[in-house]
XYZ file of C-alpha atoms in Angstrom:
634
model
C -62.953 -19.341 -30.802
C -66.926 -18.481 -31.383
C -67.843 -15.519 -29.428
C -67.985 -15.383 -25.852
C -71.755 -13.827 -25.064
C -73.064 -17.375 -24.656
C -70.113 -19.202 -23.334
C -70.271 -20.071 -19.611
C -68.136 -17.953 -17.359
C -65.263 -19.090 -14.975
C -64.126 -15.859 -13.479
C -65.582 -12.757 -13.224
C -63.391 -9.228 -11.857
C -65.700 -6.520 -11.247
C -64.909 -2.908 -10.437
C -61.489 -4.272 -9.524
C -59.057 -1.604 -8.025
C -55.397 -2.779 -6.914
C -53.059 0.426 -5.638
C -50.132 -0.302 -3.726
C -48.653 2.914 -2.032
C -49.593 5.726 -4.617
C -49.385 3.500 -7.601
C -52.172 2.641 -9.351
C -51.824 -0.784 -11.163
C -55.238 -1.795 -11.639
C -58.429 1.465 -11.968
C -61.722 -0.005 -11.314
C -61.569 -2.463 -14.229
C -63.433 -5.599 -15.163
C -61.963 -8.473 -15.859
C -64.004 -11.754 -17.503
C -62.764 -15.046 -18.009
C -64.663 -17.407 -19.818
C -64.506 -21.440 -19.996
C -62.021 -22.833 -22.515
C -60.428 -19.526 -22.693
C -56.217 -19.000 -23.602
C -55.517 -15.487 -22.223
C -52.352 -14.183 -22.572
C -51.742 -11.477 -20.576
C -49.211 -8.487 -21.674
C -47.876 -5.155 -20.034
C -44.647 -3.451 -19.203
C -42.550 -4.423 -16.066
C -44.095 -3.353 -13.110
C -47.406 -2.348 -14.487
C -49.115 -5.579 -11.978
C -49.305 -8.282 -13.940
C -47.948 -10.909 -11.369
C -49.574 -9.177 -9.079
C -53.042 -9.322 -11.078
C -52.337 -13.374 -11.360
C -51.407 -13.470 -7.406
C -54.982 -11.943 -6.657
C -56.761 -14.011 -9.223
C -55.227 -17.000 -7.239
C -56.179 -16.020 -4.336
C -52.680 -15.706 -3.361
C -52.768 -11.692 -2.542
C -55.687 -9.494 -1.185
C -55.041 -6.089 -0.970
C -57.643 -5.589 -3.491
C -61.152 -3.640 -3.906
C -64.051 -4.975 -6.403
C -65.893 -8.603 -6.520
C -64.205 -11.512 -7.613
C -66.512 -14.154 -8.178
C -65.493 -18.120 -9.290
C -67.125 -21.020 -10.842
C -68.579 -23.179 -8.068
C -66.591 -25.539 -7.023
C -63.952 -24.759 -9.345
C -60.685 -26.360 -9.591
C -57.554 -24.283 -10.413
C -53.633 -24.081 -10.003
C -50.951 -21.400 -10.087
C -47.769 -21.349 -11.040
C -45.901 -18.599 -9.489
C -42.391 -16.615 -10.565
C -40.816 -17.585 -7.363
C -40.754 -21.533 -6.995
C -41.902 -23.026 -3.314
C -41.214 -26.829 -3.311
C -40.705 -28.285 -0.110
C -36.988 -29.225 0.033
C -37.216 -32.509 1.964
C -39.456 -34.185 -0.192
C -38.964 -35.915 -3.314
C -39.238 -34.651 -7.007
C -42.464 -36.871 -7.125
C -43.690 -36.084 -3.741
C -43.622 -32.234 -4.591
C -45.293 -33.366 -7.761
C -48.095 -35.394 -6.390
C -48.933 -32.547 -4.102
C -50.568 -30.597 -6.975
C -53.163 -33.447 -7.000
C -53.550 -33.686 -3.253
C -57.131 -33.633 -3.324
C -57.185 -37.009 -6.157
C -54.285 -38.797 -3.782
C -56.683 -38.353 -1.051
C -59.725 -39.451 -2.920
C -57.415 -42.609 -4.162
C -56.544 -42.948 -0.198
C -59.773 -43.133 0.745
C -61.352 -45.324 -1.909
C -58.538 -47.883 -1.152
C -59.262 -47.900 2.308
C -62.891 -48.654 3.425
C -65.288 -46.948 1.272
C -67.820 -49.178 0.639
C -71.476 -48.768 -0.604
C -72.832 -45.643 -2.448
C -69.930 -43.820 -1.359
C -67.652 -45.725 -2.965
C -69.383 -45.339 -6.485
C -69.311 -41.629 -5.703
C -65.764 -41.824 -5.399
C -65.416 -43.879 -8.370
C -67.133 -41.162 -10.202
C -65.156 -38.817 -8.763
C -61.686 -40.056 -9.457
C -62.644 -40.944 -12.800
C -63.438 -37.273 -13.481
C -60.058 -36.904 -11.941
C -58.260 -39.073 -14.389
C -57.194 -40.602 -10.828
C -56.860 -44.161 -12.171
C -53.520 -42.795 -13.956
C -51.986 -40.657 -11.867
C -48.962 -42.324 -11.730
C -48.661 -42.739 -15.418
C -49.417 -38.815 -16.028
C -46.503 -37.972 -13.634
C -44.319 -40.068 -15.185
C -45.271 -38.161 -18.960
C -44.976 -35.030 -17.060
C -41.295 -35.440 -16.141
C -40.598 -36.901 -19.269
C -42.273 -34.119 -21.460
C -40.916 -31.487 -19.012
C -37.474 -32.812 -18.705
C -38.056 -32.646 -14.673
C -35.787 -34.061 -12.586
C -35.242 -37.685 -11.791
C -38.526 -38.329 -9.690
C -36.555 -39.654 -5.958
C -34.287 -36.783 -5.911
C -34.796 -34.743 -3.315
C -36.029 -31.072 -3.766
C -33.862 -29.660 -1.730
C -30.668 -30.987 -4.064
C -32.687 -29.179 -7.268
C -31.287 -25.707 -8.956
C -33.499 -23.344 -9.664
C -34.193 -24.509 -13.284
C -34.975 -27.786 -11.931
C -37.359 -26.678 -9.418
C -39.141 -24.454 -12.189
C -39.774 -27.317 -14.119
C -40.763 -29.713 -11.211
C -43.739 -26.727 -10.092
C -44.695 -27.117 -13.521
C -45.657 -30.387 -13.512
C -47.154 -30.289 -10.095
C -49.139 -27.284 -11.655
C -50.505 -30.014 -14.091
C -50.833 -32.726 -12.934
C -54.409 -32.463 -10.786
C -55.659 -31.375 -14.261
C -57.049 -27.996 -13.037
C -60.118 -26.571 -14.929
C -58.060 -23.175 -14.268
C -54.492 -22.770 -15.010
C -52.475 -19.735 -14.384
C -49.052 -19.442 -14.902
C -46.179 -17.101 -14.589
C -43.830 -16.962 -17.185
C -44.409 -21.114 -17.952
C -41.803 -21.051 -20.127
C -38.882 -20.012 -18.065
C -36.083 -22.692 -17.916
C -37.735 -24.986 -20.337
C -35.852 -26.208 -23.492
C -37.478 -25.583 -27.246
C -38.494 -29.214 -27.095
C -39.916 -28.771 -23.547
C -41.749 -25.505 -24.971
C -43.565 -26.857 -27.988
C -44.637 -29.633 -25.805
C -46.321 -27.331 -23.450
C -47.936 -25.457 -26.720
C -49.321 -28.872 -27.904
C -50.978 -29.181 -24.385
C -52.468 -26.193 -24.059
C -53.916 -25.956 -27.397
C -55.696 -29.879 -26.933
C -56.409 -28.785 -22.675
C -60.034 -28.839 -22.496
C -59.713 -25.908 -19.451
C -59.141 -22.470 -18.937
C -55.799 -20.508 -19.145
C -54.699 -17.430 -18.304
C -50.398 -16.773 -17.911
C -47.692 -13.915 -18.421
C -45.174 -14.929 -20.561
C -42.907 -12.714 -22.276
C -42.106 -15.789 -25.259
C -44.002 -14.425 -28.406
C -44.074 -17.753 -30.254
C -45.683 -19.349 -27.517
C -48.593 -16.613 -27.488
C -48.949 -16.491 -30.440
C -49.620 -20.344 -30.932
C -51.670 -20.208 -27.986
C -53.661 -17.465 -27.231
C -57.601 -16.873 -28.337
C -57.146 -13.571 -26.976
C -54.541 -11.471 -25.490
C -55.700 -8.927 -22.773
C -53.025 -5.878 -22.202
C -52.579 -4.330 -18.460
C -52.012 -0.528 -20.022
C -51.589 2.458 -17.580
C -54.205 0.781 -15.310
C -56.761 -0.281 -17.812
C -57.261 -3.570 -18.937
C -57.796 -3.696 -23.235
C -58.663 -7.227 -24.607
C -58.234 -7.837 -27.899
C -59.483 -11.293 -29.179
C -56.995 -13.755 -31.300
C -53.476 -14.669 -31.143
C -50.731 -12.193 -30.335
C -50.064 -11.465 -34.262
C -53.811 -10.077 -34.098
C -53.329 -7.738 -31.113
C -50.033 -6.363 -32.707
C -52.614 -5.543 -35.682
C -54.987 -4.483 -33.800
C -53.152 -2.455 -31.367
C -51.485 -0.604 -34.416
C -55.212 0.085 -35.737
C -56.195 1.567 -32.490
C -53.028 3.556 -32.277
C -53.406 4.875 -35.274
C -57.316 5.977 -34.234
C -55.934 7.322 -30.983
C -52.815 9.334 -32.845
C -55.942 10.741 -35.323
C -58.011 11.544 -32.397
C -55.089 13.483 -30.682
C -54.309 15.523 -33.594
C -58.223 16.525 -34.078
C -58.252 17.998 -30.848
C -55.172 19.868 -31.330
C -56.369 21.406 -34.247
C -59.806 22.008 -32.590
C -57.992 23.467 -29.795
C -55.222 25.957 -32.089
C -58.714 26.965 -34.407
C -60.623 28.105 -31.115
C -57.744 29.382 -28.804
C -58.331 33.198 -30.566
C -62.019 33.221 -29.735
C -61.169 32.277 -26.343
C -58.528 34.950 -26.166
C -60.665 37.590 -27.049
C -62.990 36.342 -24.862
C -66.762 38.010 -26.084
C -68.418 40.395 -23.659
C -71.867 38.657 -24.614
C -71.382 35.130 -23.067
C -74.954 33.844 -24.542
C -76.030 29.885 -23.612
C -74.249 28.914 -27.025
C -71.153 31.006 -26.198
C -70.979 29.235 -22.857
C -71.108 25.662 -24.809
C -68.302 26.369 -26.918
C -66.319 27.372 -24.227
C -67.115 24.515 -22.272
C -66.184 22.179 -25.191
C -62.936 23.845 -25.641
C -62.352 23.382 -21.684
C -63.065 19.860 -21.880
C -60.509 19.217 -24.650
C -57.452 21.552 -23.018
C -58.368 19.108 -20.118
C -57.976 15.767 -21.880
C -54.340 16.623 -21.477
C -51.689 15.348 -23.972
C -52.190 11.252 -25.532
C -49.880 9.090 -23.338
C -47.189 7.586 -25.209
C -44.530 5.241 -23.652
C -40.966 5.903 -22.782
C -39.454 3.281 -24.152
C -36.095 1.428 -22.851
C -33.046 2.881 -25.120
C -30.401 0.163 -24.141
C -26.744 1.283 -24.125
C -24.013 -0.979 -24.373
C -20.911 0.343 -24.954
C -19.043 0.405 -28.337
C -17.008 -2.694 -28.605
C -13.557 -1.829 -29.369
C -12.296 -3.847 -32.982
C -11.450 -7.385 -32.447
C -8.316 -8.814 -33.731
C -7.958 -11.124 -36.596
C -8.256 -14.224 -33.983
C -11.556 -13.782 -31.537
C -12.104 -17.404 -29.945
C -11.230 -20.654 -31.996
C -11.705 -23.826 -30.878
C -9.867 -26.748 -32.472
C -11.027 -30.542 -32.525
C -11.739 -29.570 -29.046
C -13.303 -32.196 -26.255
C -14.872 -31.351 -23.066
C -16.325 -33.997 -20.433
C -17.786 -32.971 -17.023
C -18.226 -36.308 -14.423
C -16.910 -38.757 -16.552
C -19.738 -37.688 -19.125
C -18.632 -36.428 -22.714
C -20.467 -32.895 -23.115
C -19.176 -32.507 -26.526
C -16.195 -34.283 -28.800
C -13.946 -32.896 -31.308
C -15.451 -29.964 -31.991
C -14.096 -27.131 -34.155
C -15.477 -23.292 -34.438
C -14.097 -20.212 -35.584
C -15.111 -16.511 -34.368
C -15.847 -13.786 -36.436
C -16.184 -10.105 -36.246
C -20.361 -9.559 -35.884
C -20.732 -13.370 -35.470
C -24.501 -13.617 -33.384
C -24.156 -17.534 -31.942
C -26.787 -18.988 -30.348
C -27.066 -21.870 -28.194
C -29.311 -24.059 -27.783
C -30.281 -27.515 -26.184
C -31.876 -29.111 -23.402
C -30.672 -28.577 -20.000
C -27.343 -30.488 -18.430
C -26.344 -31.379 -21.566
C -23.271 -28.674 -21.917
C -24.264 -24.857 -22.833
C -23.071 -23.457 -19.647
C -19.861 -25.458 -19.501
C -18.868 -24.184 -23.033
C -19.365 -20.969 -21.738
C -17.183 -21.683 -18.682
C -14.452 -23.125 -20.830
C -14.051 -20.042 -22.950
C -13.903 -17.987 -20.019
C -11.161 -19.944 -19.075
C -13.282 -21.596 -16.110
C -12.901 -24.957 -17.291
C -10.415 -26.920 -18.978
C -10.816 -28.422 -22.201
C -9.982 -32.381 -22.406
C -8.463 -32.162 -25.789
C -7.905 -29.836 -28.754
C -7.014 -26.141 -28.646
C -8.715 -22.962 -27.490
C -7.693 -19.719 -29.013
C -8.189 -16.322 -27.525
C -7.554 -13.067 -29.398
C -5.656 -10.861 -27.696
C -8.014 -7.752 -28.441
C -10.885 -10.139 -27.220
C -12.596 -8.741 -24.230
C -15.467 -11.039 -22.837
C -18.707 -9.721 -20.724
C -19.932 -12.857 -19.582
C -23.811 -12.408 -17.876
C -24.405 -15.816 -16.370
C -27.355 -17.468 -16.151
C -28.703 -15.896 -12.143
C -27.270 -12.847 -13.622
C -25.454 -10.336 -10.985
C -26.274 -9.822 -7.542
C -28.231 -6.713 -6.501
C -27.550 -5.344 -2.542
C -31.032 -4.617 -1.450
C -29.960 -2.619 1.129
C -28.395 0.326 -1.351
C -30.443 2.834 -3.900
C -30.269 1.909 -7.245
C -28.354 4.915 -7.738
C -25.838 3.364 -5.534
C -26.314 -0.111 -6.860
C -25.641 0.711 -10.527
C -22.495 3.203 -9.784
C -20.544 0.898 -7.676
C -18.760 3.911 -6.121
C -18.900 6.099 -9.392
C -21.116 8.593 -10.243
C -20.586 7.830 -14.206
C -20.274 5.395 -16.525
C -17.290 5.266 -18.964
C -18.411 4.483 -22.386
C -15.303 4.458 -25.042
C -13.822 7.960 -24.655
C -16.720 9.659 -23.149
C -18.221 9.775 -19.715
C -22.468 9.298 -19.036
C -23.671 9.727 -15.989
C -25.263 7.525 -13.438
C -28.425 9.967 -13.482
C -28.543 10.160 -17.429
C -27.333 5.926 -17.835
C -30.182 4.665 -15.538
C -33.162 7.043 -16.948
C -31.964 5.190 -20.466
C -33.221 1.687 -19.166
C -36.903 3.980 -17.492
C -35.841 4.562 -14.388
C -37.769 7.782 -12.799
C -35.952 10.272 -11.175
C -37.953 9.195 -7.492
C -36.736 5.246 -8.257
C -33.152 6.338 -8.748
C -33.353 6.932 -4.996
C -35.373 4.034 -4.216
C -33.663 1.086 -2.224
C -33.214 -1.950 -4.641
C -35.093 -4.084 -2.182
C -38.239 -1.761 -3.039
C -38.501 -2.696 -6.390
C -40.871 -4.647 -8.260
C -39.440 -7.575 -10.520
C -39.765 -6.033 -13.563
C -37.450 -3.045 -12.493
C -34.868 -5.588 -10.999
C -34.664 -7.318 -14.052
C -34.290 -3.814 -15.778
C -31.624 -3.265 -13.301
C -29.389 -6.437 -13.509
C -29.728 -5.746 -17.577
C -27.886 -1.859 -16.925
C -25.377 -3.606 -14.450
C -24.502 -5.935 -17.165
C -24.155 -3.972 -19.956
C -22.405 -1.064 -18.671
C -19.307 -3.136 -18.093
C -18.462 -3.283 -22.140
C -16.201 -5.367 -24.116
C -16.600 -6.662 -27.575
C -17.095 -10.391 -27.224
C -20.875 -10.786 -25.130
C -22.080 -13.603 -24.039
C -25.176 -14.179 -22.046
C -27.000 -16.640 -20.730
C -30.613 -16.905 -20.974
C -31.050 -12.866 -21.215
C -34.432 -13.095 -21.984
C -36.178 -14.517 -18.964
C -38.452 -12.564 -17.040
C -38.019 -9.367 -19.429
C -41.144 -7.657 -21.070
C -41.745 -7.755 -24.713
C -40.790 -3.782 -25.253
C -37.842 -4.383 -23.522
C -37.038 -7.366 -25.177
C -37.241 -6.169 -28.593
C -34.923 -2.709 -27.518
C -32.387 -5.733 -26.570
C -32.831 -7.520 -29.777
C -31.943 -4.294 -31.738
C -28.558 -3.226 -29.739
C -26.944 -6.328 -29.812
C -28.370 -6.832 -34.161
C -26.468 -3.683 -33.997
C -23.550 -4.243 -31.929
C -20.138 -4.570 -33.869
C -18.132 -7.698 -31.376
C -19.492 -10.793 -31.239
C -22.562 -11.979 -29.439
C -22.809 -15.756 -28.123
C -26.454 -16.146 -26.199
C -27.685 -19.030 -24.829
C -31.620 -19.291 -25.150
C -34.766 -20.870 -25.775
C -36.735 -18.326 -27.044
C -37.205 -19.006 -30.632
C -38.461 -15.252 -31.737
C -35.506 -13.925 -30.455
C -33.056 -16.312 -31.952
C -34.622 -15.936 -35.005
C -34.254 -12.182 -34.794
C -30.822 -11.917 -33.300
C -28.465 -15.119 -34.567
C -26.273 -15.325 -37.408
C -25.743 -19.235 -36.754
C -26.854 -21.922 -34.100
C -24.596 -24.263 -32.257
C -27.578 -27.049 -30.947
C -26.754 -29.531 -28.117
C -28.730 -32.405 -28.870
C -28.225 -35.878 -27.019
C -25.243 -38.098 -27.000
C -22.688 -35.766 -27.064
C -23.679 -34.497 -30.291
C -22.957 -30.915 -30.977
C -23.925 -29.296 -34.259
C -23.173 -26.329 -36.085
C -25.485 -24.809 -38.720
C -24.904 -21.199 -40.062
C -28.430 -19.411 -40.039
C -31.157 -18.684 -37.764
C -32.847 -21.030 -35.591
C -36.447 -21.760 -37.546
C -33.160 -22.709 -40.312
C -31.542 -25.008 -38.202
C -35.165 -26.684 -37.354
C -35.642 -26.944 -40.834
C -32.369 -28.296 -41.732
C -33.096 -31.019 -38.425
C -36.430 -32.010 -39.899
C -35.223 -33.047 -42.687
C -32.377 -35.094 -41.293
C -35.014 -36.847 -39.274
C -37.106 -37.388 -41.816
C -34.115 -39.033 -43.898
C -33.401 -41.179 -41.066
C -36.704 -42.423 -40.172
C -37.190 -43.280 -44.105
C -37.214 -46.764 -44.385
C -34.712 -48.852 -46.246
C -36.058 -50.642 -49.668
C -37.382 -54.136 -48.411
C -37.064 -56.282 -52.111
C -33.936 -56.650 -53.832
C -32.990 -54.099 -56.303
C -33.102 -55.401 -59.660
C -30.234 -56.716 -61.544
C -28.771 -54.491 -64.079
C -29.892 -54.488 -67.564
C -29.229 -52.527 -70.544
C -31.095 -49.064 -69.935
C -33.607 -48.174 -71.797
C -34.069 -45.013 -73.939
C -36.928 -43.297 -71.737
C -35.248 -44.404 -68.574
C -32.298 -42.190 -70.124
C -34.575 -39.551 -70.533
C -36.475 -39.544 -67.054
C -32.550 -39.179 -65.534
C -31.278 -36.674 -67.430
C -34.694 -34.696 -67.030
C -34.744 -35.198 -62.783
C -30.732 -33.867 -63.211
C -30.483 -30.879 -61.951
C -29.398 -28.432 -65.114
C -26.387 -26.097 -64.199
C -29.145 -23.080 -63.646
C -30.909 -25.172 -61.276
C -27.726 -26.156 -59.054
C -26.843 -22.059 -58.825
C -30.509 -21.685 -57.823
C -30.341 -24.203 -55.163
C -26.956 -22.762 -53.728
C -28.697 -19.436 -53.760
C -32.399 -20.471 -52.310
C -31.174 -20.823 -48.835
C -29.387 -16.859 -48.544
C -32.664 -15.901 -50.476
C -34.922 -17.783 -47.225
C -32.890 -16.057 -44.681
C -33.531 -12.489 -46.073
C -36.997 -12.873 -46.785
C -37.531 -14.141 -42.668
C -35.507 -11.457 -41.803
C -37.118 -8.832 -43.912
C -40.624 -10.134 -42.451
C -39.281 -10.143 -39.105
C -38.361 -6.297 -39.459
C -41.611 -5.582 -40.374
C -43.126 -7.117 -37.335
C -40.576 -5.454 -35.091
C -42.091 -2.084 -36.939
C -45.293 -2.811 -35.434
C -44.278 -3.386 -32.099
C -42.685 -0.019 -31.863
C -43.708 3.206 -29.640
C -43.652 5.203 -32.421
C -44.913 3.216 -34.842
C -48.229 5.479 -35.962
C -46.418 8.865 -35.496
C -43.766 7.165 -38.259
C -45.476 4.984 -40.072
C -49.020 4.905 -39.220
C -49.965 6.213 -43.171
C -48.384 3.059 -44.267
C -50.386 -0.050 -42.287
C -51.759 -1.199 -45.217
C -49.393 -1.323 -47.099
C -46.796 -2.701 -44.113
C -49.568 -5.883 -43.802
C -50.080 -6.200 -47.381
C -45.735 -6.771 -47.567
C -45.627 -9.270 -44.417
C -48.330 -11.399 -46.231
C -46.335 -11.409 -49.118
C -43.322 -12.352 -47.573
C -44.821 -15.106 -45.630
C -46.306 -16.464 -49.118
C -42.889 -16.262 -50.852
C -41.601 -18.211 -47.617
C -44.043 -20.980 -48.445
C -43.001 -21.220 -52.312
C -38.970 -20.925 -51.225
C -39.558 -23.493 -48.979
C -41.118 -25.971 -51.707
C -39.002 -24.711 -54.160
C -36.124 -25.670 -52.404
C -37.135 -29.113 -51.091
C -37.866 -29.755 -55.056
C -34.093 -28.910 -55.940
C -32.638 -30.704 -52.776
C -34.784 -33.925 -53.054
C -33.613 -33.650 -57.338
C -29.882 -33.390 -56.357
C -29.903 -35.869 -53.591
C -32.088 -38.812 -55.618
C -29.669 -38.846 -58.578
């Protein structure tokens, strides 16, 4: 995107200071927003970054500064917490996000006559009023919305997500905001939404904690940071570069003024009878650096789940097993076996089964054919998809004990105190009634009450919404490092990537597939079955047979795969997997706390190896598709 000096503005933040009680979430920044704009905005839980979108949608006020708008500008919000009005329709609610259109439409159709109606012509044609209807109808197509007479009020909360969604889009706002648009949407939902955004001739601004989606997004990401507001312009793999780099200058900064301070601290102490104008400088300067005060570096969440005890040589098979739900197949005949450190994720649009197969391992529901197994050493922690309940009447103290003041991991005890200041709670929040936290220390919250409760076979349903990046990488790492098995339903494709072992994808029909690898693999391995499908069959008759001919000899033996190149191709696909994962480590190495204290001396040499491996991606990738297409045409 070219520079923004000369690009018109759409919102302008000046001097803005939010503070609710005595915490500071927003100190006297500015905040710009130019037209055509994708701003993804990033920060910890709690640091006011709902609350920032609230007030930039005029939905909150306790504010101080100047927010100014475009004239007469046109904008929507989608909010965390869904408000659909529950006796109308699914297209009702819909339509109501282009209220002002449906009235200009009302009123053109009903009387307008003369200049007025050509300014209303004008007007709705600016709209994109004329298809309306047709736009909704994409919308809950694109967005897998509900079916468009049902009535809100019948919806779960999914369902409603997706149905404010398209009500968020379908006035065509010059301003979009959202809050975490991706919650609840399926991958094919998701990358829809992407496509949009990146051809939407407006201006976006939205909190979302899915990094593929920023990063295929964003022009620039803008960080809410102890109270400041840093932009950095580009997608989201820029800022993690660029954050590093100014890191790294901050971490070099810091230790210059501890070294200024340890050289001068023996002047000081002797402290010279003669204080002369120059003496009097010095001392000032060494004041002024004593009273920067230390850098501020970030706790960081240090997740906890307790050792899984060793699983038995059966975990959870499932034989040629069928399951229906309504008279509607959800999957047929399927077969799956469990292994020690087996990461399965799920994946699929929603209704079409994930949660039942959850339900039927836990014994919930029955299957309609086939045999379940369950080890006897299997012990399942099953986090469902709202999560636990939280009593907002008790501390979290008391919330998160249950009537215990410890938690019992394996053979040792941790207490309450000690188990909540692992997932950052402060000492003055441990006492704090649940109902007083923000959402990002809820979420933190329901995550501890989960995961203290153990066993070795995990499975969790869409863990990832509404957590922030930091603490969604912390989660990646325990359960890469956790010993039982993990089964996760999900839609968030960096974390699948970085977590799974294999994917189990519910795709339409019935159809259930299994495909060992991560998920970018199994999209891969998709892509080309689609493409193999949609390849037309030859149209003119196939020649009769005659005797071969020398070079035609020649041209099969030399598209045969030799017996080297049938061990390469066997090998190709373990080699693809280790080179994403070894790329994906080195990302997760930027994104930690204490990445320039422990690596900041190697950044260039830490970008110079993710190129690389992206580059040797690209050649494995058409190296392989060489060998397959080879084996398959002969």
């Amino acid at each position: 995107m070219p520079p923004t000096e000369n690009i018109p503005l759409i919102v302008s933040a000046l001097q803005l200071h939010v503070q609710i009680a005595n915490n500071v979430l927003v100190d006297n920044q500015d905040f710009l927003l130019h037209e055509g704009e994708r701003v993804g905005l990033l920060g910890r839980n709690g640091a006011g970054k709902s609350t920032l979108l609230r007030i930039l949608a005029g939905q909150e006020h306790f504010f101080t500064g100047n927010i100014n708008f475009r004239k007469n500008l046109r904008s929507a919000f989608l909010a965390q917490e869904v408000d659909l009005r529950p006796e109308l329709t699914v297209g009702e609610n819909i339509l109501s996000g282009a209220a002002e259109t449906v009235a200009l439409l009302h009123e053109y159709e009903h009387g307008a006559t003369g200049q007025h109606l050509e300014e209303l012509e004008r007007e709705i044609a600016v709209r994109d009023g004329w298809n309306l209807e047709a736009r909704m109808r994409e919308l809950q197509s694109s967005l897998a919305a509900p079916a468009l007479e049902r009535l809100a009020g019948e919806l779960s909360g999914g369902e409603k997500r997706r149905v404010a969604l398209c009500r968020t889009l379908i006035g065509l706002p010059e301003l979009l905001i959202f809050d975490e648009p991706t919650n609840h949407l399926d991958t094919d939902s998701i990358e829809w939404l992407e496509n949009y955004l990146r051809r939407y001739q407006g201006t976006c601004l939205y909190v979302t904690h899915d990094r593929y989606f920023l990063d295929r997004t964003c022009t620039r990401i803008v960080e809410l940071y102890q109270g400041k507001l840093c932009s950095y312009p580009g997608s989201y793999n820029d800022f993690l570069r660029q954050k590093a780099e100014h890191i790294l200058e901050a971490e070099s900064q810091e230790e210059k003024r501890l070294a200024y301070i340890r050289r001068e601290i023996d002047w000081v102490r002797r402290g010279p009878k003669a204080r002369g104008t120059k003496s009097k400088s010095r001392l000032q300067r060494y004041e002024d650096a004593v009273n920067a005060g230390p850098l501020q570096r970030d706790a960081d969440v240090e997740l906890l789940i307790p050792p899984a005890e060793k699983l038995g040589n059966i975990v959870v098979t499932l034989d040629n097993v069928t399951l229906s739900r309504n008279n509607r197949v959800l999957f047929r005949d399927l077969s799956l076996e469990f292994q020690p450190g087996m990461r399965l994720g799920i994946i699929g649009r929603n209704g079409l089964g994930k949660t039942s197969f959850l339900k039927m391992i836990l014994g919930e529901l029955p299957p309609d054919s086939g045999v379940l197994k369950i080890g006897e050493r299997t012990q399942i922690n099953y986090a469902d998809q709202h999560r636990v309940s939280l009593d907002d009447s008790k501390t979290v103290y008391e919330d998160i004990g249950e009537g215990n003041d410890f938690v019992l991991f394996a053979d040792r005890k941790i207490s309450i105190w000690t188990y909540l200041k692992r997932f950052l709670f402060q000492d003055d929040e441990i006492n704090t009634l649940v109902g007083q936290l923000s959402g990002g220390e809820r979420n933190r919250l329901v995550l501890a009450k989960i995961l203290k409760r153990g066993g070795n076979f995990l499975m969790l349903d869409e863990p990832t919404n509404d957590l922030d990046l930091p603490t969604l990488r912390v989660l990646e790492e325990a359960l890469m490092n956790f010993s039982g098995c993990v089964v996760v339903v999900s839609h968030d494709r960096y974390f699948l990537n970085r977590v799974c072992t294999d994917i189990l994808a519910f795709e339409d029909a019935g159809k259930v597939v299994y495909q060992p690898g991560n998920y970018s693999y199994y999209e891969q391995k998709r892509a080309e079955a689609r493409a193999l499908a949609a390849t037309p069959a030859p149209s003119t008759p196939s020649p009769q047979p005659g005797p071969a001919s020398p070079a035609g000899n020649i041209e099969r033996r030399r598209n045969k795969l030799t017996w080297a190149e049938k061990r390469e191709l066997e090998d190709i696909e373990a080699t693809i997997l280790a080179t994403e994962q070894h790329a994906a480590k080195i990302e997760a190495m930027f994104m930690q706390p204490d990445f320039h204290s422990q690596h900041g001396h190697e950044l260039p040499e830490l970008t110079a190896k993710l190129a690389q491996a992206k580059a040797e991606l690209e050649q494995l990738y058409a190296r392989w598709s060489e060998l397959e297409e080879r084996n398959t045409a002969v």
